[in-house]
Amino acid sequence: MDRAIEYRSKCKHFRTLIIGRANAGKTTLLKKVCNSSEDPEIFSPSGEKLDPAVVQGSSERGIHDIKNELIFRSNPQFIFHDSRGFESGSLDEIETVKSFIAERAQSRELSEQLHAIWYCLPTDTNRPLLDADKSFFNEYGIGKVPVIAIFTKFDGLVSTAYGELREIENFSMEEAKNKKFERAQKKLETNFVEPLKASRPSAYVRLDDMRMEDSSCNELIEKTVNVLDDRLKLLFVSVQQNNIDICIEYAIRSGMNIRGGTDRLRDLIRASLAWFPHVWVGEAMVSGQEIPS
């Protein structure tokens, strides 16, 4: 645990690459993760704050820089990099993403490396998986950086399933309502999960429309934590601010692993508090690098 706290003291941010084609729900998801109603601020690789209007204009002209950093004021300890996804198998974007991942992997500094890849796949579409999507998972699904497949807008797939039951199967409204989730889940398995099984993504997550007030990203938080190594578990759990239960869970686990000794109380407090986001300020824990005995 001491090593993990040491890494956390040196690494202030959790860095994520989010991939997904247009209307995959990426920005909405990131807002939910960071508890924000505002769009992220955008910074160049050199740290210069960029004008969102200029960035948007460039994007509309086909100019997109995956190296730019997206940071939300509500949780600046997350750094996101955005890829537009592989529309129609765009070779340029595929090579850009591969080059970016390789470049980050070469960094010796943990803070500059990629810590996770969130790959968003909208399920409310007639184009479930592109060949380029499958190719990416085949190459990076079991790589060093965990890749989490996020099936977004499942509620849209449920609506599609309901329509099919009514129009194709001639079900009554009540029957279709009762069967729509089961049919949607089968479509998800057939069109998304099964084609990706051979690639073995680190984890799968199914999400509804994140624009809904009662929607939650807790499952994404939990699945991401589960596939991280010990160094990054502490970093991620203590950066995210959505799921206090997971902070408590890992605090208890750490506390149970503390052995006896003259400094046991200090070590217990230090190991437990380290999992909570607001304990960390700058490079150290609020109470200092070490809690005095």
mmCIF file of C-alpha atoms in Angstrom:
data_model
loop_
_atom_site.group_PDB
_atom_site.id
_atom_site.type_symbol
_atom_site.label_atom_id
_atom_site.label_comp_id
_atom_site.label_asym_id
_atom_site.label_seq_id
_atom_site.Cartn_x
_atom_site.Cartn_y
_atom_site.Cartn_z
ATOM 1 C CA MET A 1 0.000 0.000 0.000
ATOM 2 C CA ASP A 2 2.899 2.378 0.706
ATOM 3 C CA ARG A 3 4.094 1.987 -2.891
ATOM 4 C CA ALA A 4 0.609 2.763 -4.213
ATOM 5 C CA ILE A 5 0.399 5.904 -2.064
ATOM 6 C CA GLU A 6 3.853 6.919 -3.283
ATOM 7 C CA TYR A 7 2.722 6.570 -6.913
ATOM 8 C CA ARG A 8 -0.477 8.489 -6.136
ATOM 9 C CA SER A 9 1.540 11.331 -4.600
ATOM 10 C CA LYS A 10 3.553 11.668 -7.817
ATOM 11 C CA CYS A 11 0.689 11.147 -10.269
ATOM 12 C CA LYS A 12 -2.016 13.795 -9.938
ATOM 13 C CA HIS A 13 -4.234 12.813 -12.872
ATOM 14 C CA PHE A 14 -5.960 9.766 -14.303
ATOM 15 C CA ARG A 15 -5.545 9.844 -18.086
ATOM 16 C CA THR A 16 -8.199 8.229 -20.302
ATOM 17 C CA LEU A 17 -8.591 7.925 -24.056
ATOM 18 C CA ILE A 18 -12.257 7.890 -25.040
ATOM 19 C CA ILE A 19 -13.104 6.555 -28.492
ATOM 20 C CA GLY A 20 -16.427 6.680 -30.286
ATOM 21 C CA ARG A 21 -18.040 7.840 -33.473
ATOM 22 C CA ALA A 22 -20.438 10.777 -33.707
ATOM 23 C CA ASN A 23 -23.465 10.562 -31.414
ATOM 24 C CA ALA A 24 -21.945 7.776 -29.332
ATOM 25 C CA GLY A 25 -22.675 9.787 -26.193
ATOM 26 C CA LYS A 26 -19.047 10.464 -25.253
ATOM 27 C CA THR A 27 -19.350 14.045 -24.003
ATOM 28 C CA THR A 28 -22.540 13.280 -22.085
ATOM 29 C CA LEU A 29 -20.827 10.315 -20.438
ATOM 30 C CA LEU A 30 -17.794 12.366 -19.433
ATOM 31 C CA LYS A 31 -20.034 15.047 -17.959
ATOM 32 C CA LYS A 32 -21.736 12.390 -15.860
ATOM 33 C CA VAL A 33 -18.412 10.937 -14.718
ATOM 34 C CA CYS A 34 -17.172 14.379 -13.709
ATOM 35 C CA ASN A 35 -20.475 15.610 -12.247
ATOM 36 C CA SER A 36 -20.555 18.524 -14.659
ATOM 37 C CA SER A 37 -23.250 20.337 -16.598
ATOM 38 C CA GLU A 38 -20.606 22.321 -18.495
ATOM 39 C CA ASP A 39 -18.452 21.302 -21.435
ATOM 40 C CA PRO A 40 -14.798 20.534 -20.714
ATOM 41 C CA GLU A 41 -12.015 23.043 -21.108
ATOM 42 C CA ILE A 42 -9.570 22.115 -23.855
ATOM 43 C CA PHE A 43 -5.793 22.398 -23.577
ATOM 44 C CA SER A 44 -3.094 21.870 -26.152
ATOM 45 C CA PRO A 45 -0.283 19.375 -25.459
ATOM 46 C CA SER A 46 1.850 22.307 -24.289
ATOM 47 C CA GLY A 47 -0.797 23.365 -21.746
ATOM 48 C CA GLU A 48 -2.254 26.322 -23.664
ATOM 49 C CA LYS A 49 -5.990 26.786 -23.113
ATOM 50 C CA LEU A 50 -7.802 26.628 -26.447
ATOM 51 C CA ASP A 51 -10.963 28.377 -27.581
ATOM 52 C CA PRO A 52 -13.700 25.693 -27.836
ATOM 53 C CA ALA A 53 -15.283 27.522 -30.788
ATOM 54 C CA VAL A 54 -12.015 27.335 -32.723
ATOM 55 C CA VAL A 55 -11.590 23.670 -31.841
ATOM 56 C CA GLN A 56 -15.175 22.929 -32.890
ATOM 57 C CA GLY A 57 -14.651 24.760 -36.177
ATOM 58 C CA SER A 58 -11.494 22.802 -36.869
ATOM 59 C CA SER A 59 -13.274 19.554 -36.071
ATOM 60 C CA GLU A 60 -16.060 20.403 -38.521
ATOM 61 C CA ARG A 61 -13.389 20.902 -41.186
ATOM 62 C CA GLY A 62 -12.002 17.448 -40.441
ATOM 63 C CA ILE A 63 -9.118 18.673 -38.268
ATOM 64 C CA HIS A 64 -9.023 16.909 -34.919
ATOM 65 C CA ASP A 65 -6.125 16.643 -32.465
ATOM 66 C CA ILE A 66 -6.252 13.586 -30.230
ATOM 67 C CA LYS A 67 -3.347 15.032 -28.227
ATOM 68 C CA ASN A 68 -5.483 17.864 -26.857
ATOM 69 C CA GLU A 69 -6.512 17.398 -23.232
ATOM 70 C CA LEU A 70 -10.143 17.702 -22.112
ATOM 71 C CA ILE A 71 -10.477 18.733 -18.466
ATOM 72 C CA PHE A 72 -13.639 19.496 -16.506
ATOM 73 C CA ARG A 73 -13.543 22.209 -13.854
ATOM 74 C CA SER A 74 -15.682 20.006 -11.606
ATOM 75 C CA ASN A 75 -12.976 17.332 -11.514
ATOM 76 C CA PRO A 76 -9.650 18.483 -12.988
ATOM 77 C CA GLN A 77 -7.902 15.325 -11.823
ATOM 78 C CA PHE A 78 -9.306 13.511 -14.852
ATOM 79 C CA ILE A 79 -7.591 14.121 -18.201
ATOM 80 C CA PHE A 80 -9.400 12.874 -21.292
ATOM 81 C CA HIS A 81 -8.218 12.501 -24.870
ATOM 82 C CA ASP A 82 -10.905 12.225 -27.531
ATOM 83 C CA SER A 83 -10.889 10.142 -30.704
ATOM 84 C CA ARG A 84 -13.710 10.565 -33.202
ATOM 85 C CA GLY A 85 -13.958 6.818 -33.735
ATOM 86 C CA PHE A 86 -13.496 4.959 -36.960
ATOM 87 C CA GLU A 87 -16.317 6.134 -39.183
ATOM 88 C CA SER A 88 -16.413 3.947 -42.295
ATOM 89 C CA GLY A 89 -13.023 2.558 -41.365
ATOM 90 C CA SER A 90 -11.137 5.860 -41.716
ATOM 91 C CA LEU A 91 -7.505 4.828 -42.106
ATOM 92 C CA ASP A 92 -6.222 8.244 -41.037
ATOM 93 C CA GLU A 93 -8.022 8.142 -37.701
ATOM 94 C CA ILE A 94 -7.026 4.518 -37.081
ATOM 95 C CA GLU A 95 -3.363 5.337 -37.609
ATOM 96 C CA THR A 96 -3.681 8.469 -35.466
ATOM 97 C CA VAL A 97 -5.066 6.457 -32.556
ATOM 98 C CA LYS A 98 -2.442 3.719 -32.905
ATOM 99 C CA SER A 99 0.347 6.277 -33.006
ATOM 100 C CA PHE A 100 -1.031 8.090 -29.951
ATOM 101 C CA ILE A 101 -1.297 4.881 -27.911
ATOM 102 C CA ALA A 102 2.235 3.856 -28.887
ATOM 103 C CA GLU A 103 3.620 7.308 -28.038
ATOM 104 C CA ARG A 104 2.007 7.313 -24.594
ATOM 105 C CA ALA A 105 3.223 3.766 -23.928
ATOM 106 C CA GLN A 106 6.817 4.879 -24.437
ATOM 107 C CA SER A 107 6.646 7.447 -21.633
ATOM 108 C CA ARG A 108 8.530 6.492 -18.476
ATOM 109 C CA GLU A 109 6.394 8.802 -16.364
ATOM 110 C CA LEU A 110 3.203 7.187 -15.066
ATOM 111 C CA SER A 111 1.409 10.531 -15.239
ATOM 112 C CA GLU A 112 2.060 10.772 -19.000
ATOM 113 C CA GLN A 113 0.961 7.235 -19.810
ATOM 114 C CA LEU A 114 -2.539 6.202 -20.806
ATOM 115 C CA HIS A 115 -4.272 4.564 -17.874
ATOM 116 C CA ALA A 116 -7.451 3.314 -19.541
ATOM 117 C CA ILE A 117 -9.335 3.335 -22.850
ATOM 118 C CA TRP A 118 -13.101 3.762 -22.878
ATOM 119 C CA TYR A 119 -14.512 2.630 -26.225
ATOM 120 C CA CYS A 120 -18.095 3.860 -26.730
ATOM 121 C CA LEU A 121 -20.362 1.875 -29.040
ATOM 122 C CA PRO A 122 -23.901 3.290 -29.469
ATOM 123 C CA THR A 123 -26.487 0.515 -29.506
ATOM 124 C CA ASP A 124 -29.334 2.600 -30.982
ATOM 125 C CA THR A 125 -27.967 2.228 -34.494
ATOM 126 C CA ASN A 126 -28.313 0.083 -37.603
ATOM 127 C CA ARG A 127 -24.496 -0.205 -37.782
ATOM 128 C CA PRO A 128 -23.606 -2.239 -34.698
ATOM 129 C CA LEU A 129 -19.887 -2.887 -35.244
ATOM 130 C CA LEU A 130 -17.608 -1.691 -38.001
ATOM 131 C CA ASP A 131 -14.704 -3.813 -39.188
ATOM 132 C CA ALA A 132 -12.431 -1.089 -37.820
ATOM 133 C CA ASP A 133 -14.003 -1.485 -34.367
ATOM 134 C CA LYS A 134 -13.327 -5.227 -34.401
ATOM 135 C CA SER A 135 -9.786 -4.634 -35.652
ATOM 136 C CA PHE A 136 -9.060 -2.250 -32.768
ATOM 137 C CA PHE A 137 -10.262 -4.711 -30.154
ATOM 138 C CA ASN A 138 -8.317 -7.521 -31.799
ATOM 139 C CA GLU A 139 -5.137 -5.471 -31.477
ATOM 140 C CA TYR A 140 -5.644 -3.747 -28.129
ATOM 141 C CA GLY A 141 -8.299 -5.788 -26.305
ATOM 142 C CA ILE A 142 -5.742 -7.673 -24.222
ATOM 143 C CA GLY A 143 -3.003 -5.058 -24.305
ATOM 144 C CA LYS A 144 -1.216 -3.294 -21.476
ATOM 145 C CA VAL A 145 -3.779 -0.497 -21.270
ATOM 146 C CA PRO A 146 -7.215 -1.791 -20.184
ATOM 147 C CA VAL A 147 -9.913 -1.342 -22.837
ATOM 148 C CA ILE A 148 -13.488 -1.119 -21.574
ATOM 149 C CA ALA A 149 -16.227 -1.586 -24.170
ATOM 150 C CA ILE A 150 -19.081 0.771 -23.299
ATOM 151 C CA PHE A 151 -22.410 0.007 -24.938
ATOM 152 C CA THR A 152 -24.167 3.368 -24.812
ATOM 153 C CA LYS A 153 -27.798 4.380 -25.308
ATOM 154 C CA PHE A 154 -29.209 0.978 -24.385
ATOM 155 C CA ASP A 155 -32.556 2.650 -23.764
ATOM 156 C CA GLY A 156 -32.632 3.392 -27.505
ATOM 157 C CA LEU A 157 -32.134 -0.299 -28.234
ATOM 158 C CA VAL A 158 -35.012 -1.081 -25.862
ATOM 159 C CA SER A 159 -37.235 1.283 -27.853
ATOM 160 C CA THR A 160 -36.201 -0.462 -31.073
ATOM 161 C CA ALA A 161 -36.969 -3.834 -29.526
ATOM 162 C CA TYR A 162 -40.408 -2.604 -28.448
ATOM 163 C CA GLY A 163 -41.162 -1.404 -31.986
ATOM 164 C CA GLU A 164 -40.121 -4.754 -33.477
ATOM 165 C CA LEU A 165 -42.325 -6.647 -31.061
ATOM 166 C CA ARG A 166 -45.297 -4.480 -31.963
ATOM 167 C CA GLU A 167 -44.809 -4.238 -35.734
ATOM 168 C CA ILE A 168 -43.098 -7.524 -36.620
ATOM 169 C CA GLU A 169 -44.281 -9.908 -33.922
ATOM 170 C CA ASN A 170 -47.722 -8.293 -33.591
ATOM 171 C CA PHE A 171 -47.509 -8.271 -29.796
ATOM 172 C CA SER A 172 -50.000 -6.251 -27.797
ATOM 173 C CA MET A 173 -48.732 -3.102 -26.090
ATOM 174 C CA GLU A 174 -48.653 -4.895 -22.739
ATOM 175 C CA GLU A 175 -46.857 -7.965 -24.123
ATOM 176 C CA ALA A 176 -44.307 -5.818 -25.952
ATOM 177 C CA LYS A 177 -43.688 -3.769 -22.822
ATOM 178 C CA ASN A 178 -43.025 -6.931 -20.808
ATOM 179 C CA LYS A 179 -40.692 -8.466 -23.419
ATOM 180 C CA LYS A 180 -38.798 -5.426 -24.699
ATOM 181 C CA PHE A 181 -35.859 -5.595 -22.250
ATOM 182 C CA GLU A 182 -35.332 -9.294 -22.898
ATOM 183 C CA ARG A 183 -35.336 -8.743 -26.670
ATOM 184 C CA ALA A 184 -33.009 -5.731 -26.362
ATOM 185 C CA GLN A 185 -30.555 -7.739 -24.269
ATOM 186 C CA LYS A 186 -30.536 -10.520 -26.873
ATOM 187 C CA LYS A 187 -29.854 -7.981 -29.624
ATOM 188 C CA LEU A 188 -27.021 -6.545 -27.549
ATOM 189 C CA GLU A 189 -25.486 -9.998 -27.097
ATOM 190 C CA THR A 190 -25.861 -10.908 -30.776
ATOM 191 C CA ASN A 191 -24.773 -7.630 -32.368
ATOM 192 C CA PHE A 192 -22.125 -6.439 -29.905
ATOM 193 C CA VAL A 193 -20.970 -8.807 -27.173
ATOM 194 C CA GLU A 194 -20.573 -11.996 -29.222
ATOM 195 C CA PRO A 195 -18.574 -10.372 -32.063
ATOM 196 C CA LEU A 196 -16.133 -8.939 -29.484
ATOM 197 C CA LYS A 197 -15.671 -12.060 -27.356
ATOM 198 C CA ALA A 198 -12.683 -13.300 -29.330
ATOM 199 C CA SER A 199 -10.970 -9.932 -28.795
ATOM 200 C CA ARG A 200 -11.474 -10.132 -25.034
ATOM 201 C CA PRO A 201 -11.956 -6.496 -23.985
ATOM 202 C CA SER A 202 -10.964 -5.912 -20.366
ATOM 203 C CA ALA A 203 -14.621 -5.338 -19.450
ATOM 204 C CA TYR A 204 -18.091 -4.639 -20.845
ATOM 205 C CA VAL A 205 -20.488 -1.980 -19.569
ATOM 206 C CA ARG A 206 -24.062 -1.313 -20.679
ATOM 207 C CA LEU A 207 -25.303 2.233 -20.153
ATOM 208 C CA ASP A 208 -28.592 4.013 -20.724
ATOM 209 C CA ASP A 209 -28.860 7.599 -21.941
ATOM 210 C CA MET A 210 -26.576 9.586 -19.614
ATOM 211 C CA ARG A 211 -28.671 12.712 -20.201
ATOM 212 C CA MET A 212 -31.349 11.295 -17.904
ATOM 213 C CA GLU A 213 -31.201 12.763 -14.411
ATOM 214 C CA ASP A 214 -31.485 9.375 -12.720
ATOM 215 C CA SER A 215 -28.832 7.702 -14.901
ATOM 216 C CA SER A 216 -25.670 6.435 -13.243
ATOM 217 C CA CYS A 217 -22.118 5.676 -14.300
ATOM 218 C CA ASN A 218 -21.374 3.626 -11.168
ATOM 219 C CA GLU A 219 -21.044 0.390 -13.136
ATOM 220 C CA LEU A 220 -18.461 2.002 -15.420
ATOM 221 C CA ILE A 221 -16.523 3.179 -12.358
ATOM 222 C CA GLU A 222 -16.622 -0.305 -10.805
ATOM 223 C CA LYS A 223 -15.691 -2.151 -14.007
ATOM 224 C CA THR A 224 -12.788 0.230 -14.628
ATOM 225 C CA VAL A 225 -11.426 -0.201 -11.104
ATOM 226 C CA ASN A 226 -11.593 -3.990 -11.407
ATOM 227 C CA VAL A 227 -9.280 -4.121 -14.440
ATOM 228 C CA LEU A 228 -6.609 -1.720 -13.168
ATOM 229 C CA ASP A 229 -3.375 -2.756 -11.497
ATOM 230 C CA ASP A 230 -2.767 -1.852 -7.844
ATOM 231 C CA ARG A 231 -0.982 1.415 -8.636
ATOM 232 C CA LEU A 232 -3.813 2.683 -10.799
ATOM 233 C CA LYS A 233 -6.638 1.390 -8.610
ATOM 234 C CA LEU A 234 -5.752 3.872 -5.880
ATOM 235 C CA LEU A 235 -5.308 6.659 -8.403
ATOM 236 C CA PHE A 236 -8.642 6.052 -10.116
ATOM 237 C CA VAL A 237 -10.712 5.491 -6.975
ATOM 238 C CA SER A 238 -9.309 8.619 -5.332
ATOM 239 C CA VAL A 239 -9.876 10.716 -8.476
ATOM 240 C CA GLN A 240 -13.479 9.735 -9.265
ATOM 241 C CA GLN A 241 -16.135 11.481 -7.166
ATOM 242 C CA ASN A 242 -19.260 9.551 -8.176
ATOM 243 C CA ASN A 243 -19.121 6.381 -6.167
ATOM 244 C CA ILE A 244 -18.408 6.829 -2.451
ATOM 245 C CA ASP A 245 -19.260 3.172 -1.861
ATOM 246 C CA ILE A 246 -16.242 2.030 -3.832
ATOM 247 C CA CYS A 247 -14.015 4.357 -1.792
ATOM 248 C CA ILE A 248 -15.362 2.819 1.396
ATOM 249 C CA GLU A 249 -14.961 -0.719 0.034
ATOM 250 C CA TYR A 250 -11.290 -0.282 -0.801
ATOM 251 C CA ALA A 251 -10.603 1.656 2.400
ATOM 252 C CA ILE A 252 -11.937 -1.306 4.391
ATOM 253 C CA ARG A 253 -9.910 -3.777 2.325
ATOM 254 C CA SER A 254 -6.744 -1.788 2.914
ATOM 255 C CA GLY A 255 -7.445 -1.465 6.619
ATOM 256 C CA MET A 256 -7.893 -5.204 6.962
ATOM 257 C CA ASN A 257 -4.453 -5.781 5.454
ATOM 258 C CA ILE A 258 -2.642 -3.585 7.983
ATOM 259 C CA ARG A 259 -0.516 -5.703 10.313
ATOM 260 C CA GLY A 260 0.201 -5.059 13.975
ATOM 261 C CA GLY A 261 3.027 -2.855 15.186
ATOM 262 C CA THR A 262 3.765 0.398 16.942
ATOM 263 C CA ASP A 263 2.601 2.423 13.926
ATOM 264 C CA ARG A 264 -0.486 0.353 13.172
ATOM 265 C CA LEU A 265 -2.993 3.129 13.938
ATOM 266 C CA ARG A 266 -1.130 5.634 11.814
ATOM 267 C CA ASP A 267 -0.796 3.127 8.944
ATOM 268 C CA LEU A 268 -4.464 2.166 9.236
ATOM 269 C CA ILE A 269 -5.632 5.780 8.999
ATOM 270 C CA ARG A 270 -3.243 6.584 6.172
ATOM 271 C CA ALA A 271 -4.135 3.503 4.116
ATOM 272 C CA SER A 272 -7.865 4.056 4.605
ATOM 273 C CA LEU A 273 -8.005 7.788 3.901
ATOM 274 C CA ALA A 274 -5.915 7.443 0.737
ATOM 275 C CA TRP A 275 -8.911 6.070 -1.186
ATOM 276 C CA PHE A 276 -11.067 9.177 -0.731
ATOM 277 C CA PRO A 277 -10.905 11.935 -3.402
ATOM 278 C CA HIS A 278 -11.001 14.975 -1.134
ATOM 279 C CA VAL A 279 -8.092 13.762 0.988
ATOM 280 C CA TRP A 280 -5.722 14.547 -1.866
ATOM 281 C CA VAL A 281 -4.530 18.073 -2.538
ATOM 282 C CA GLY A 282 -1.677 18.674 -4.926
ATOM 283 C CA GLU A 283 1.044 16.109 -4.393
ATOM 284 C CA ALA A 284 0.220 14.997 -0.874
ATOM 285 C CA MET A 285 -2.605 13.950 1.331
ATOM 286 C CA VAL A 286 -4.314 16.776 3.204
ATOM 287 C CA SER A 287 -2.738 15.663 6.441
ATOM 288 C CA GLY A 288 0.736 15.521 4.932
ATOM 289 C CA GLN A 289 2.857 12.849 3.303
ATOM 290 C CA GLU A 290 2.689 10.905 6.527
ATOM 291 C CA ILE A 291 0.196 10.978 9.363
ATOM 292 C CA PRO A 292 2.145 11.533 12.556
ATOM 293 C CA SER A 293 1.946 8.827 15.204
#
